[in-house]
Each structure stands twice: as C-alpha cells, then as structure tokens.
C-alpha cells in the first residue's frame, strides 16, 4: 500500500477527476497536480467555468442538446437549414457531427436507442417530440444518424414507421468503407454493407 502524498482535499479532487471519461487514476493525478500548480491561471478559471455551467446548464426543450440556454444555440441559429433534422442517439453524437461540420441543420437527440433486452421502449426516448417537430411543414427531411448497431437500426426502422405519412423524406447515413480504410482490415458486415450501398462512380 502506497503512502499518501496529499491530504484528503486533493485526494478527493483526484478521485473525482478519475471518474471523467478518458482519465484513469494516473492521468487524474497528473491533471490534479497541474491544477494545483497553476492555481491562478488554470484552477481558478476552471472553478468559475464549472460553477457557471453547473448553475445554468439545461437540456434544450426542442432538440435535447445541452446548453445554458433553452432553446439551445443550435436551435436558435438562424443560419441553419430548418428544413433538415438530424436524429442522433446522444448529445455526444450531435457534438461529433458539429465538429465535422458535415451538415448545417438542426438536430434531435433521442436520448438512447430502443433496446427490448434492456427494457428501453419508445416512451423512454424522445420520439414523440421528433414526430411533432417533423409534422411542421417547414421540415422536408429527417436524417437518421443513429449508430450502425442492431439496436440503432431497430430504432431507425421504428422512427421511420412513426414518421410515415408526414410527407418528410427520411434518410439514413451510408454504411461502408471508412475514409482511409483498407478493405483487407474491414469486418464482413462493413464490407457487405459497403457493397450493398455502392454508388455510381
Ligand atoms: Zn436545441
């Protein structure tokens, strides 16, 4: 058993940091040390930022994004194409698509996927909210950007059924060879999907 090098206060900071994704105990220790060493330049502004976010964070009542404003920054951005809604499972997926700058649209966060095995049904996800939004005549297309997992695809089929009759085009992400990917390294499922969703050259 290693002997303690700091008192309970800094130890608690380390333990909390270690709960963050991507930070194990070792990285948490290094992060805590940096914070303590750079008290004025890093620890103080971080503490302020965390307090502000803690006090003001909310879930967007329109799309499910997290922000300090409701409706969120994405929903109130007038430069976005309001005719397209990109449906994602999680806020992390929304942020990933935004990082890529792939689409200038609005989003809808389902909050998960249908999973009969885990007891997650349609009422556990924000599908009703999506149907309501898609019924707005302004909306022309719903892009289902759910994960290429069994549950993700089940959810996509279910959502497609629910949107049926609203007059919106429902599309999904292409499945196929990743950019920079080598065929030899791909699994059979990805290769088969890539062949099936081939496009004219
Ligand atoms: Zn929003």
PDB file of N, CA, C and O in Angstrom, residues 13 16-17 20 35 42-57:
ATOM      1  N   UNK A  13     -10.115  15.541  -5.028  1.00  0.00           N
ATOM      2  CA  UNK A  13     -10.062  16.128  -6.377  1.00  0.00           C
ATOM      3  C   UNK A  13      -9.581  15.073  -7.377  1.00  0.00           C
ATOM      4  O   UNK A  13     -10.159  14.905  -8.454  1.00  0.00           O
ATOM      5  N   UNK A  16     -12.296  12.479  -8.052  1.00  0.00           N
ATOM      6  CA  UNK A  16     -13.370  12.993  -8.919  1.00  0.00           C
ATOM      7  C   UNK A  16     -12.894  13.091 -10.362  1.00  0.00           C
ATOM      8  O   UNK A  16     -13.626  12.725 -11.291  1.00  0.00           O
ATOM      9  N   UNK A  17     -11.679  13.577 -10.555  1.00  0.00           N
ATOM     10  CA  UNK A  17     -11.140  13.694 -11.915  1.00  0.00           C
ATOM     11  C   UNK A  17     -11.028  12.320 -12.574  1.00  0.00           C
ATOM     12  O   UNK A  17     -11.255  12.176 -13.772  1.00  0.00           O
ATOM     13  N   UNK A  20     -13.787  10.988 -14.816  1.00  0.00           N
ATOM     14  CA  UNK A  20     -14.049  11.552 -16.143  1.00  0.00           C
ATOM     15  C   UNK A  20     -13.625  10.556 -17.220  1.00  0.00           C
ATOM     16  O   UNK A  20     -12.656   9.831 -17.053  1.00  0.00           O
ATOM     17  N   UNK A  35      -3.415  21.426 -11.989  1.00  0.00           N
ATOM     18  CA  UNK A  35      -4.403  22.383 -11.481  1.00  0.00           C
ATOM     19  C   UNK A  35      -3.881  23.078 -10.227  1.00  0.00           C
ATOM     20  O   UNK A  35      -4.011  24.291 -10.066  1.00  0.00           O
ATOM     21  N   UNK A  42      -5.181  28.352 -14.102  1.00  0.00           N
ATOM     22  CA  UNK A  42      -5.994  27.217 -14.532  1.00  0.00           C
ATOM     23  C   UNK A  42      -7.090  26.846 -13.537  1.00  0.00           C
ATOM     24  O   UNK A  42      -8.262  26.746 -13.896  1.00  0.00           O
ATOM     25  N   UNK A  43      -6.706  26.655 -12.305  1.00  0.00           N
ATOM     26  CA  UNK A  43      -7.678  26.184 -11.311  1.00  0.00           C
ATOM     27  C   UNK A  43      -8.805  27.199 -11.075  1.00  0.00           C
ATOM     28  O   UNK A  43      -9.978  26.826 -11.067  1.00  0.00           O
ATOM     29  N   UNK A  44      -8.431  28.474 -10.944  1.00  0.00           N
ATOM     30  CA  UNK A  44      -9.449  29.491 -10.652  1.00  0.00           C
ATOM     31  C   UNK A  44     -10.453  29.639 -11.808  1.00  0.00           C
ATOM     32  O   UNK A  44     -11.670  29.559 -11.587  1.00  0.00           O
ATOM     33  N   UNK A  45      -9.974  29.823 -13.076  1.00  0.00           N
ATOM     34  CA  UNK A  45     -10.953  29.937 -14.171  1.00  0.00           C
ATOM     35  C   UNK A  45     -11.760  28.658 -14.375  1.00  0.00           C
ATOM     36  O   UNK A  45     -12.944  28.723 -14.727  1.00  0.00           O
ATOM     37  N   UNK A  46     -11.135  27.510 -14.125  1.00  0.00           N
ATOM     38  CA  UNK A  46     -11.869  26.241 -14.283  1.00  0.00           C
ATOM     39  C   UNK A  46     -12.979  26.144 -13.232  1.00  0.00           C
ATOM     40  O   UNK A  46     -14.105  25.736 -13.535  1.00  0.00           O
ATOM     41  N   UNK A  47     -12.646  26.530 -12.023  1.00  0.00           N
ATOM     42  CA  UNK A  47     -13.648  26.514 -10.956  1.00  0.00           C
ATOM     43  C   UNK A  47     -14.825  27.420 -11.299  1.00  0.00           C
ATOM     44  O   UNK A  47     -15.991  27.036 -11.159  1.00  0.00           O
ATOM     45  N   UNK A  48     -14.501  28.625 -11.824  1.00  0.00           N
ATOM     46  CA  UNK A  48     -15.555  29.569 -12.211  1.00  0.00           C
ATOM     47  C   UNK A  48     -16.413  28.992 -13.334  1.00  0.00           C
ATOM     48  O   UNK A  48     -17.640  29.075 -13.299  1.00  0.00           O
ATOM     49  N   UNK A  49     -15.728  28.418 -14.341  1.00  0.00           N
ATOM     50  CA  UNK A  49     -16.452  27.871 -15.501  1.00  0.00           C
ATOM     51  C   UNK A  49     -17.373  26.736 -15.068  1.00  0.00           C
ATOM     52  O   UNK A  49     -18.519  26.638 -15.521  1.00  0.00           O
ATOM     53  N   UNK A  50     -16.871  25.888 -14.187  1.00  0.00           N
ATOM     54  CA  UNK A  50     -17.682  24.757 -13.725  1.00  0.00           C
ATOM     55  C   UNK A  50     -18.881  25.229 -12.927  1.00  0.00           C
ATOM     56  O   UNK A  50     -19.982  24.697 -13.067  1.00  0.00           O
ATOM     57  N   UNK A  51     -18.675  26.244 -12.108  1.00  0.00           N
ATOM     58  CA  UNK A  51     -19.770  26.775 -11.304  1.00  0.00           C
ATOM     59  C   UNK A  51     -20.841  27.385 -12.218  1.00  0.00           C
ATOM     60  O   UNK A  51     -22.033  27.154 -12.048  1.00  0.00           O
ATOM     61  N   UNK A  52     -20.388  28.154 -13.204  1.00  0.00           N
ATOM     62  CA  UNK A  52     -21.330  28.795 -14.132  1.00  0.00           C
ATOM     63  C   UNK A  52     -22.131  27.741 -14.885  1.00  0.00           C
ATOM     64  O   UNK A  52     -23.362  27.840 -14.993  1.00  0.00           O
ATOM     65  N   UNK A  53     -21.442  26.724 -15.399  1.00  0.00           N
ATOM     66  CA  UNK A  53     -22.135  25.664 -16.141  1.00  0.00           C
ATOM     67  C   UNK A  53     -23.086  24.930 -15.200  1.00  0.00           C
ATOM     68  O   UNK A  53     -24.243  24.662 -15.543  1.00  0.00           O
ATOM     69  N   UNK A  54     -22.618  24.626 -14.008  1.00  0.00           N
ATOM     70  CA  UNK A  54     -23.459  23.931 -13.040  1.00  0.00           C
ATOM     71  C   UNK A  54     -24.754  24.690 -12.789  1.00  0.00           C
ATOM     72  O   UNK A  54     -25.840  24.129 -12.730  1.00  0.00           O
ATOM     73  N   UNK A  55     -24.627  26.021 -12.663  1.00  0.00           N
ATOM     74  CA  UNK A  55     -25.796  26.825 -12.313  1.00  0.00           C
ATOM     75  C   UNK A  55     -26.747  27.037 -13.484  1.00  0.00           C
ATOM     76  O   UNK A  55     -27.927  27.304 -13.275  1.00  0.00           O
ATOM     77  N   UNK A  56     -26.211  26.971 -14.707  1.00  0.00           N
ATOM     78  CA  UNK A  56     -27.044  27.367 -15.847  1.00  0.00           C
ATOM     79  C   UNK A  56     -27.327  26.263 -16.856  1.00  0.00           C
ATOM     80  O   UNK A  56     -28.084  26.480 -17.799  1.00  0.00           O
ATOM     81  N   UNK A  57     -26.710  25.103 -16.724  1.00  0.00           N
ATOM     82  CA  UNK A  57     -26.884  24.068 -17.744  1.00  0.00           C
ATOM     83  C   UNK A  57     -28.317  23.555 -17.767  1.00  0.00           C
ATOM     84  O   UNK A  57     -28.972  23.439 -16.723  1.00  0.00           O
TER      85      UNK A  57
END
